[in-house]
Structures are given as structure tokens and as C-alpha cells.
Amino acid sequence: NKANVAMVTAYNDMLSAHQPYEKFPDVIREAARGMGSVAQVAGGTPAMCDGVTQGQPGMELSLFSRDTIAMSTAVALSHNMFDATMLLGICDKIVPGLLIGSLSFGYLPTILVPAGPMPSGLPNKEKQRIRQLYAEGKVGKEELLEAESKSYHSPGTCTFYGTANSNQLLVEVMGLHLPGSAFVNPNTPLREELTRAATEQVIKLSKPHGGELGLGDMVDEKSIVNALVALLVTGGSTNHTIHWIAIA
């Protein structure tokens, strides 16, 4: 009953939300070995940040990147040697791309593994106040950069309920996260234990352990609708009116 778990990772150092994924594969491998199984990085995907590329030519690649991520995910899983999948990604286009790609292999049980939000920094109202003063020419670039650095100051998703944090909520509502795992900060003991538990759970769901359900059984009309209801109820990112339709 040894399972082979595929990890598809969107790790890079550039995105604060994705930097914590550097250490996840080792945690997952160790947890898999504890279950008498193995875990391998099957492949990687690109991951870009709209907040960094906004106003730059690179922003034109943003939406296109979702489909590149979907293709990268499918290529990673195409070796037909895996019993389960763990998807390591969290930001705007990355989660939809990972889901679209892995649904081509919907017979595999699949869990998305969040990295979590960064701890609160400068309050959003204060950040907005400094931005407004800068726009009015009342403070300089140095003051603006100081406020931005205090706002986005550590690993994790941005400190507001934007597309990345909406991703985490929607995926958990769909039953594709471990319950309660979406908003636990990176680099904490609980975050690591949730990653271990996710590994153990996806192995328990695999066919070598008697599992019968795959990702394609989990992502159906009802789960898509539940996710969109949760999005609207919580005031999440309207970007998902594009992405979740694409997933469907």
C-alpha cells in the first residue's frame, strides 16, 4: 500500500506568499515516509504577482499565466506514475491554474496546501492614508516606501482580503484543503503540522490505501456554486468570477 505522491509547486523567492514553499517538500517527504510512502516534486510552475507587475509591461502576462500554470501542472502529472497530488500554490492566477491542470488528472486524490497569510503589519487605513498623501504630493517617495515595507513585511499572502486570500477561502469551502488550514501564518508549528496532516490525508485517500475518490469527484457543480456563494458572502475578490468559471 505504498503511495507515490506528486508535488506540483509554484515556489519562488520573489513572491512573499510563495517563499514559504521552499521548505514544504522536505516536510511532505518526511510525512510520506512516515506513512510508508514516498513524495516527489513532479514539476514546478511559474508564479507572478499582480502587485509587483502592476503598471509594468509584465502585467500583460498576468491572465495568460493562469493557462501556462495549468499546462505546467498537466505536464508534471503526465508521467502516469502517481497515486495522489499535492498542489503548492496560493496567489491570484496560481490556484486556478493548478486546479485546471490537475483536473485533467481528476482520478487522483488531490489536496491544495496553503502557505498562509503574513502576520498583520501596518493597518490598511494607515497604508491608504500614506498613499493618498503621496498622490497629493504631501509626502515623498521615502515615506511611501517605508509605509509599504511595513505593510508587506514578511512571508505570506498580502494583508488584505484580495484574490490570494479569497483563493484560500474558496478552496477550503470546496473541501480541497484540510479544514481550518487556510489562514494559519507561515513558519509556525501549526502551519507545519497542517502540512504534515495534509500529506497523511492525501495518502489515506489514495488507491493503494483503498481510496476511491479523486479530485474530479470533489469538484462538481455543487462545490463550484458553494465556492462562489462563499466568495459573495465574504466580499472576496471579483477576479474569481473569471477564474472559477474557467475551472468549471
PDB file of C-alpha atoms in Angstrom:
ATOM      1  CA  ASN A   1       0.000   0.000   0.000  1.00  0.00           C
ATOM      2  CA  LYS A   2       2.899   2.360  -0.720  1.00  0.00           C
ATOM      3  CA  ALA A   3       1.639   5.508  -2.438  1.00  0.00           C
ATOM      4  CA  ASN A   4       3.644   7.839  -4.672  1.00  0.00           C
ATOM      5  CA  VAL A   5       2.578  11.447  -4.043  1.00  0.00           C
ATOM      6  CA  ALA A   6       3.212  14.097  -6.702  1.00  0.00           C
ATOM      7  CA  MET A   7       4.035  17.599  -5.536  1.00  0.00           C
ATOM      8  CA  VAL A   8       3.440  20.405  -8.026  1.00  0.00           C
ATOM      9  CA  THR A   9       4.981  23.556  -6.614  1.00  0.00           C
ATOM     10  CA  ALA A  10       4.764  27.222  -7.525  1.00  0.00           C
ATOM     11  CA  TYR A  11       7.633  28.103  -5.184  1.00  0.00           C
ATOM     12  CA  ASN A  12       9.789  31.124  -5.853  1.00  0.00           C
ATOM     13  CA  ASP A  13      11.577  33.654  -3.654  1.00  0.00           C
ATOM     14  CA  MET A  14      10.087  36.689  -5.387  1.00  0.00           C
ATOM     15  CA  LEU A  15       6.519  36.328  -4.090  1.00  0.00           C
ATOM     16  CA  SER A  16       6.154  36.743  -0.345  1.00  0.00           C
ATOM     17  CA  ALA A  17       3.215  34.325  -0.425  1.00  0.00           C
ATOM     18  CA  HIS A  18       5.194  31.601  -2.185  1.00  0.00           C
ATOM     19  CA  GLN A  19       8.562  31.930  -0.441  1.00  0.00           C
ATOM     20  CA  PRO A  20       7.497  29.627   2.456  1.00  0.00           C
ATOM     21  CA  TYR A  21       7.032  26.766  -0.027  1.00  0.00           C
ATOM     22  CA  GLU A  22      10.833  26.408  -0.199  1.00  0.00           C
ATOM     23  CA  LYS A  23      10.760  24.074   2.808  1.00  0.00           C
ATOM     24  CA  PHE A  24       7.429  22.323   2.205  1.00  0.00           C
ATOM     25  CA  PRO A  25       8.762  19.462   0.021  1.00  0.00           C
ATOM     26  CA  ASP A  26      11.060  18.217   2.781  1.00  0.00           C
ATOM     27  CA  VAL A  27       8.210  18.295   5.308  1.00  0.00           C
ATOM     28  CA  ILE A  28       5.957  16.435   2.874  1.00  0.00           C
ATOM     29  CA  ARG A  29       8.620  13.823   2.035  1.00  0.00           C
ATOM     30  CA  GLU A  30       9.194  13.125   5.720  1.00  0.00           C
ATOM     31  CA  ALA A  31       5.463  12.802   6.422  1.00  0.00           C
ATOM     32  CA  ALA A  32       5.048  10.477   3.436  1.00  0.00           C
ATOM     33  CA  ARG A  33       7.893   8.254   4.631  1.00  0.00           C
ATOM     34  CA  GLY A  34       6.159   8.052   7.982  1.00  0.00           C
ATOM     35  CA  MET A  35       3.174   6.575   6.145  1.00  0.00           C
ATOM     36  CA  GLY A  36       5.370   4.045   4.329  1.00  0.00           C
ATOM     37  CA  SER A  37       5.012   6.055   1.112  1.00  0.00           C
ATOM     38  CA  VAL A  38       7.052   8.461  -0.991  1.00  0.00           C
ATOM     39  CA  ALA A  39       6.560  12.017  -2.247  1.00  0.00           C
ATOM     40  CA  GLN A  40       8.285  13.622  -5.206  1.00  0.00           C
ATOM     41  CA  VAL A  41       8.352  17.089  -6.724  1.00  0.00           C
ATOM     42  CA  ALA A  42       6.759  16.204 -10.048  1.00  0.00           C
ATOM     43  CA  GLY A  43       7.220  19.660 -11.503  1.00  0.00           C
ATOM     44  CA  GLY A  44       7.118  23.397 -10.963  1.00  0.00           C
ATOM     45  CA  THR A  45       5.014  26.236 -12.326  1.00  0.00           C
ATOM     46  CA  PRO A  46       5.668  29.961 -12.752  1.00  0.00           C
ATOM     47  CA  ALA A  47       4.047  32.352 -10.313  1.00  0.00           C
ATOM     48  CA  MET A  48       3.759  36.106 -10.728  1.00  0.00           C
ATOM     49  CA  CYS A  49       2.414  38.892  -8.546  1.00  0.00           C
ATOM     50  CA  ASP A  50      -0.004  41.458  -9.939  1.00  0.00           C
ATOM     51  CA  GLY A  51       1.002  43.840  -7.162  1.00  0.00           C
ATOM     52  CA  VAL A  52       4.604  43.862  -8.406  1.00  0.00           C
ATOM     53  CA  THR A  53       3.886  43.935 -12.146  1.00  0.00           C
ATOM     54  CA  GLN A  54       1.009  46.442 -11.983  1.00  0.00           C
ATOM     55  CA  GLY A  55       1.758  49.359 -14.260  1.00  0.00           C
ATOM     56  CA  GLN A  56       4.589  47.423 -15.890  1.00  0.00           C
ATOM     57  CA  PRO A  57       4.620  45.614 -19.256  1.00  0.00           C
ATOM     58  CA  GLY A  58       4.731  42.294 -17.397  1.00  0.00           C
ATOM     59  CA  MET A  59       1.160  42.857 -16.218  1.00  0.00           C
ATOM     60  CA  GLU A  60       0.020  41.931 -19.718  1.00  0.00           C
ATOM     61  CA  LEU A  61       1.134  38.355 -19.000  1.00  0.00           C
ATOM     62  CA  SER A  62      -0.888  38.067 -15.805  1.00  0.00           C
ATOM     63  CA  LEU A  63      -4.064  36.390 -17.041  1.00  0.00           C
ATOM     64  CA  PHE A  64      -2.166  34.381 -19.656  1.00  0.00           C
ATOM     65  CA  SER A  65      -0.021  32.956 -16.860  1.00  0.00           C
ATOM     66  CA  ARG A  66      -3.011  31.044 -15.475  1.00  0.00           C
ATOM     67  CA  ASP A  67      -3.165  28.869 -18.560  1.00  0.00           C
ATOM     68  CA  THR A  68       0.619  28.428 -18.573  1.00  0.00           C
ATOM     69  CA  ILE A  69       0.363  27.219 -14.970  1.00  0.00           C
ATOM     70  CA  ALA A  70      -2.441  24.834 -15.938  1.00  0.00           C
ATOM     71  CA  MET A  71      -0.294  23.406 -18.744  1.00  0.00           C
ATOM     72  CA  SER A  72       2.748  23.138 -16.451  1.00  0.00           C
ATOM     73  CA  THR A  73       0.666  21.251 -13.898  1.00  0.00           C
ATOM     74  CA  ALA A  74      -0.639  18.839 -16.514  1.00  0.00           C
ATOM     75  CA  VAL A  75       2.873  18.214 -17.822  1.00  0.00           C
ATOM     76  CA  ALA A  76       4.089  17.491 -14.269  1.00  0.00           C
ATOM     77  CA  LEU A  77       1.341  14.912 -13.725  1.00  0.00           C
ATOM     78  CA  SER A  78       1.548  13.359 -17.186  1.00  0.00           C
ATOM     79  CA  HIS A  79       4.097  10.705 -16.214  1.00  0.00           C
ATOM     80  CA  ASN A  80       1.246   8.435 -15.078  1.00  0.00           C
ATOM     81  CA  MET A  81       3.124   7.137 -12.044  1.00  0.00           C
ATOM     82  CA  PHE A  82       1.412   8.947  -9.179  1.00  0.00           C
ATOM     83  CA  ASP A  83      -1.286   7.897  -6.713  1.00  0.00           C
ATOM     84  CA  ALA A  84      -2.101  11.338  -5.269  1.00  0.00           C
ATOM     85  CA  THR A  85      -1.331  15.009  -5.800  1.00  0.00           C
ATOM     86  CA  MET A  86      -0.401  17.896  -3.521  1.00  0.00           C
ATOM     87  CA  LEU A  87      -0.592  21.369  -5.044  1.00  0.00           C
ATOM     88  CA  LEU A  88       1.632  24.055  -3.532  1.00  0.00           C
ATOM     89  CA  GLY A  89       0.371  27.448  -4.624  1.00  0.00           C
ATOM     90  CA  ILE A  90      -1.670  30.290  -3.228  1.00  0.00           C
ATOM     91  CA  CYS A  91      -1.759  33.509  -5.274  1.00  0.00           C
ATOM     92  CA  ASP A  92      -4.131  35.011  -7.806  1.00  0.00           C
ATOM     93  CA  LYS A  93      -3.711  33.011 -11.036  1.00  0.00           C
ATOM     94  CA  ILE A  94      -1.749  30.177  -9.496  1.00  0.00           C
ATOM     95  CA  VAL A  95      -4.513  28.327  -7.637  1.00  0.00           C
ATOM     96  CA  PRO A  96      -6.954  28.423 -10.584  1.00  0.00           C
ATOM     97  CA  GLY A  97      -4.162  27.269 -12.908  1.00  0.00           C
ATOM     98  CA  LEU A  98      -3.160  24.426 -10.580  1.00  0.00           C
ATOM     99  CA  LEU A  99      -6.779  23.290 -10.331  1.00  0.00           C
ATOM    100  CA  ILE A 100      -7.431  23.453 -14.071  1.00  0.00           C
ATOM    101  CA  GLY A 101      -4.286  21.450 -14.811  1.00  0.00           C
ATOM    102  CA  SER A 102      -4.811  18.833 -12.125  1.00  0.00           C
ATOM    103  CA  LEU A 103      -8.443  18.296 -13.136  1.00  0.00           C
ATOM    104  CA  SER A 104      -7.058  16.712 -16.305  1.00  0.00           C
ATOM    105  CA  PHE A 105      -5.962  14.003 -13.869  1.00  0.00           C
ATOM    106  CA  GLY A 106      -9.153  14.097 -11.842  1.00  0.00           C
ATOM    107  CA  TYR A 107      -8.904  10.435 -10.867  1.00  0.00           C
ATOM    108  CA  LEU A 108      -6.078  11.351  -8.449  1.00  0.00           C
ATOM    109  CA  PRO A 109      -6.992  12.436  -4.906  1.00  0.00           C
ATOM    110  CA  THR A 110      -5.673  15.971  -4.552  1.00  0.00           C
ATOM    111  CA  ILE A 111      -5.116  18.427  -1.709  1.00  0.00           C
ATOM    112  CA  LEU A 112      -4.070  22.048  -2.090  1.00  0.00           C
ATOM    113  CA  VAL A 113      -1.580  23.097   0.562  1.00  0.00           C
ATOM    114  CA  PRO A 114      -1.729  26.778   1.554  1.00  0.00           C
ATOM    115  CA  ALA A 115       1.262  28.668   2.937  1.00  0.00           C
ATOM    116  CA  GLY A 116      -0.925  31.122   4.872  1.00  0.00           C
ATOM    117  CA  PRO A 117      -1.156  34.914   5.268  1.00  0.00           C
ATOM    118  CA  MET A 118       1.614  37.121   6.595  1.00  0.00           C
ATOM    119  CA  PRO A 119       1.018  38.475  10.110  1.00  0.00           C
ATOM    120  CA  SER A 120      -0.670  41.878  10.248  1.00  0.00           C
ATOM    121  CA  GLY A 121       1.611  44.823   9.602  1.00  0.00           C
ATOM    122  CA  LEU A 122       0.708  48.453   9.108  1.00  0.00           C
ATOM    123  CA  PRO A 123      -3.119  48.772   9.241  1.00  0.00           C
ATOM    124  CA  ASN A 124      -4.727  49.136   5.818  1.00  0.00           C
ATOM    125  CA  LYS A 125      -6.283  52.503   6.707  1.00  0.00           C
ATOM    126  CA  GLU A 126      -2.860  53.918   7.554  1.00  0.00           C
ATOM    127  CA  LYS A 127      -1.377  52.462   4.382  1.00  0.00           C
ATOM    128  CA  GLN A 128      -4.170  54.068   2.358  1.00  0.00           C
ATOM    129  CA  ARG A 129      -3.631  57.398   4.148  1.00  0.00           C
ATOM    130  CA  ILE A 130       0.061  57.463   3.203  1.00  0.00           C
ATOM    131  CA  ARG A 131      -0.729  56.528  -0.393  1.00  0.00           C
ATOM    132  CA  GLN A 132      -3.251  59.362  -0.608  1.00  0.00           C
ATOM    133  CA  LEU A 133      -0.759  61.854   0.827  1.00  0.00           C
ATOM    134  CA  TYR A 134       1.830  60.690  -1.709  1.00  0.00           C
ATOM    135  CA  ALA A 135      -0.685  61.080  -4.546  1.00  0.00           C
ATOM    136  CA  GLU A 136      -1.330  64.651  -3.348  1.00  0.00           C
ATOM    137  CA  GLY A 137       2.392  65.392  -3.210  1.00  0.00           C
ATOM    138  CA  LYS A 138       2.339  65.920   0.573  1.00  0.00           C
ATOM    139  CA  VAL A 139       4.857  63.180   1.384  1.00  0.00           C
ATOM    140  CA  GLY A 140       7.802  61.903  -0.608  1.00  0.00           C
ATOM    141  CA  LYS A 141       8.757  58.540  -2.052  1.00  0.00           C
ATOM    142  CA  GLU A 142      10.802  57.667   1.033  1.00  0.00           C
ATOM    143  CA  GLU A 143       7.744  57.902   3.291  1.00  0.00           C
ATOM    144  CA  LEU A 144       5.706  55.898   0.800  1.00  0.00           C
ATOM    145  CA  LEU A 145       8.283  53.111   0.603  1.00  0.00           C
ATOM    146  CA  GLU A 146       8.571  52.999   4.397  1.00  0.00           C
ATOM    147  CA  ALA A 147       4.799  52.522   4.714  1.00  0.00           C
ATOM    148  CA  GLU A 148       4.760  49.860   2.002  1.00  0.00           C
ATOM    149  CA  SER A 149       7.608  47.975   3.695  1.00  0.00           C
ATOM    150  CA  LYS A 150       5.748  48.000   6.999  1.00  0.00           C
ATOM    151  CA  SER A 151       2.607  46.756   5.255  1.00  0.00           C
ATOM    152  CA  TYR A 152       4.235  43.862   3.372  1.00  0.00           C
ATOM    153  CA  HIS A 153       6.947  42.878   5.783  1.00  0.00           C
ATOM    154  CA  SER A 154       7.214  39.088   5.959  1.00  0.00           C
ATOM    155  CA  PRO A 155       6.481  35.812   4.136  1.00  0.00           C
ATOM    156  CA  GLY A 156       2.816  35.063   3.428  1.00  0.00           C
ATOM    157  CA  THR A 157      -0.091  36.373   1.413  1.00  0.00           C
ATOM    158  CA  CYS A 158      -0.890  40.091   1.432  1.00  0.00           C
ATOM    159  CA  THR A 159      -2.555  41.575   4.489  1.00  0.00           C
ATOM    160  CA  PHE A 160      -5.915  42.239   2.857  1.00  0.00           C
ATOM    161  CA  TYR A 161      -8.764  40.107   1.546  1.00  0.00           C
ATOM    162  CA  GLY A 162      -7.747  40.119  -2.091  1.00  0.00           C
ATOM    163  CA  THR A 163      -7.531  37.388  -4.704  1.00  0.00           C
ATOM    164  CA  ALA A 164      -4.875  35.278  -2.954  1.00  0.00           C
ATOM    165  CA  ASN A 165      -6.726  35.138   0.369  1.00  0.00           C
ATOM    166  CA  SER A 166     -10.015  34.589  -1.482  1.00  0.00           C
ATOM    167  CA  ASN A 167      -8.328  31.596  -3.155  1.00  0.00           C
ATOM    168  CA  GLN A 168      -7.667  30.063   0.233  1.00  0.00           C
ATOM    169  CA  LEU A 169     -11.243  30.523   1.398  1.00  0.00           C
ATOM    170  CA  LEU A 170     -12.813  29.143  -1.785  1.00  0.00           C
ATOM    171  CA  VAL A 171     -10.583  26.087  -1.904  1.00  0.00           C
ATOM    172  CA  GLU A 172     -11.339  25.266   1.729  1.00  0.00           C
ATOM    173  CA  VAL A 173     -15.076  25.654   1.124  1.00  0.00           C
ATOM    174  CA  MET A 174     -14.747  23.152  -1.728  1.00  0.00           C
ATOM    175  CA  GLY A 175     -13.166  20.610   0.607  1.00  0.00           C
ATOM    176  CA  LEU A 176      -9.761  20.736  -1.087  1.00  0.00           C
ATOM    177  CA  HIS A 177      -7.856  21.991   1.976  1.00  0.00           C
ATOM    178  CA  LEU A 178      -7.687  20.451   5.393  1.00  0.00           C
ATOM    179  CA  PRO A 179     -10.471  22.162   7.395  1.00  0.00           C
ATOM    180  CA  GLY A 180      -9.221  25.270   9.162  1.00  0.00           C
ATOM    181  CA  SER A 181      -5.912  25.407   7.330  1.00  0.00           C
ATOM    182  CA  ALA A 182      -6.451  28.427   5.081  1.00  0.00           C
ATOM    183  CA  PHE A 183      -5.454  31.300   7.351  1.00  0.00           C
ATOM    184  CA  VAL A 184      -2.666  29.951   9.552  1.00  0.00           C
ATOM    185  CA  ASN A 185       0.505  32.056   9.337  1.00  0.00           C
ATOM    186  CA  PRO A 186       3.634  30.703   7.633  1.00  0.00           C
ATOM    187  CA  ASN A 187       6.639  29.411   9.561  1.00  0.00           C
ATOM    188  CA  THR A 188       4.659  28.410  12.640  1.00  0.00           C
ATOM    189  CA  PRO A 189       4.431  24.974  14.299  1.00  0.00           C
ATOM    190  CA  LEU A 190       0.729  24.716  13.413  1.00  0.00           C
ATOM    191  CA  ARG A 191       1.409  25.502   9.747  1.00  0.00           C
ATOM    192  CA  GLU A 192       3.970  22.703   9.568  1.00  0.00           C
ATOM    193  CA  GLU A 193       1.680  20.225  11.328  1.00  0.00           C
ATOM    194  CA  LEU A 194      -1.149  21.058   8.920  1.00  0.00           C
ATOM    195  CA  THR A 195       1.192  20.349   6.002  1.00  0.00           C
ATOM    196  CA  ARG A 196       2.119  17.002   7.547  1.00  0.00           C
ATOM    197  CA  ALA A 197      -1.543  16.200   8.160  1.00  0.00           C
ATOM    198  CA  ALA A 198      -2.428  17.109   4.559  1.00  0.00           C
ATOM    199  CA  THR A 199       0.220  14.658   3.351  1.00  0.00           C
ATOM    200  CA  GLU A 200      -1.130  11.885   5.546  1.00  0.00           C
ATOM    201  CA  GLN A 201      -4.693  12.595   4.433  1.00  0.00           C
ATOM    202  CA  VAL A 202      -3.971  12.533   0.709  1.00  0.00           C
ATOM    203  CA  ILE A 203      -2.148   9.217   1.152  1.00  0.00           C
ATOM    204  CA  LYS A 204      -5.137   7.783   3.034  1.00  0.00           C
ATOM    205  CA  LEU A 205      -7.319   8.852   0.081  1.00  0.00           C
ATOM    206  CA  SER A 206      -5.084   7.145  -2.499  1.00  0.00           C
ATOM    207  CA  LYS A 207      -5.971   3.872  -4.201  1.00  0.00           C
ATOM    208  CA  PRO A 208      -3.118   1.915  -2.557  1.00  0.00           C
ATOM    209  CA  HIS A 209      -4.850   2.717   0.746  1.00  0.00           C
ATOM    210  CA  GLY A 210      -8.297   1.803  -0.513  1.00  0.00           C
ATOM    211  CA  GLY A 211      -9.411   5.266  -1.607  1.00  0.00           C
ATOM    212  CA  GLU A 212     -11.957   5.616  -4.391  1.00  0.00           C
ATOM    213  CA  LEU A 213     -12.492   9.372  -4.840  1.00  0.00           C
ATOM    214  CA  GLY A 214     -10.365  11.719  -6.930  1.00  0.00           C
ATOM    215  CA  LEU A 215     -10.292  15.452  -7.490  1.00  0.00           C
ATOM    216  CA  GLY A 216     -12.861  15.111 -10.268  1.00  0.00           C
ATOM    217  CA  ASP A 217     -15.333  13.676  -7.749  1.00  0.00           C
ATOM    218  CA  MET A 218     -14.803  16.611  -5.401  1.00  0.00           C
ATOM    219  CA  VAL A 219     -15.046  19.431  -7.937  1.00  0.00           C
ATOM    220  CA  ASP A 220     -18.626  19.288  -9.167  1.00  0.00           C
ATOM    221  CA  GLU A 221     -21.448  21.736  -9.780  1.00  0.00           C
ATOM    222  CA  LYS A 222     -22.365  21.960  -6.095  1.00  0.00           C
ATOM    223  CA  SER A 223     -18.822  22.632  -4.906  1.00  0.00           C
ATOM    224  CA  ILE A 224     -18.332  25.335  -7.550  1.00  0.00           C
ATOM    225  CA  VAL A 225     -21.581  27.026  -6.524  1.00  0.00           C
ATOM    226  CA  ASN A 226     -20.684  26.752  -2.823  1.00  0.00           C
ATOM    227  CA  ALA A 227     -17.360  28.425  -3.524  1.00  0.00           C
ATOM    228  CA  LEU A 228     -18.967  31.332  -5.380  1.00  0.00           C
ATOM    229  CA  VAL A 229     -21.587  31.776  -2.652  1.00  0.00           C
ATOM    230  CA  ALA A 230     -18.785  31.939  -0.086  1.00  0.00           C
ATOM    231  CA  LEU A 231     -16.975  34.449  -2.273  1.00  0.00           C
ATOM    232  CA  LEU A 232     -20.009  36.750  -2.434  1.00  0.00           C
ATOM    233  CA  VAL A 233     -20.953  36.368   1.227  1.00  0.00           C
ATOM    234  CA  THR A 234     -17.447  37.284   2.404  1.00  0.00           C
ATOM    235  CA  GLY A 235     -16.850  40.118  -0.071  1.00  0.00           C
ATOM    236  CA  GLY A 236     -13.950  38.353  -1.748  1.00  0.00           C
ATOM    237  CA  SER A 237     -12.151  39.145  -4.976  1.00  0.00           C
ATOM    238  CA  THR A 238     -14.360  39.575  -8.043  1.00  0.00           C
ATOM    239  CA  ASN A 239     -11.473  38.196 -10.119  1.00  0.00           C
ATOM    240  CA  HIS A 240     -12.886  34.789  -9.277  1.00  0.00           C
ATOM    241  CA  THR A 241     -15.955  35.399 -11.386  1.00  0.00           C
ATOM    242  CA  ILE A 242     -13.456  34.761 -14.201  1.00  0.00           C
ATOM    243  CA  HIS A 243     -11.341  32.033 -12.645  1.00  0.00           C
ATOM    244  CA  TRP A 244     -13.974  29.779 -11.121  1.00  0.00           C
ATOM    245  CA  ILE A 245     -15.977  29.772 -14.349  1.00  0.00           C
ATOM    246  CA  ALA A 246     -12.785  28.656 -16.124  1.00  0.00           C
ATOM    247  CA  ILE A 247     -12.338  25.868 -13.552  1.00  0.00           C
ATOM    248  CA  ALA A 248     -15.933  24.749 -14.109  1.00  0.00           C
TER     249      ALA A 248
END
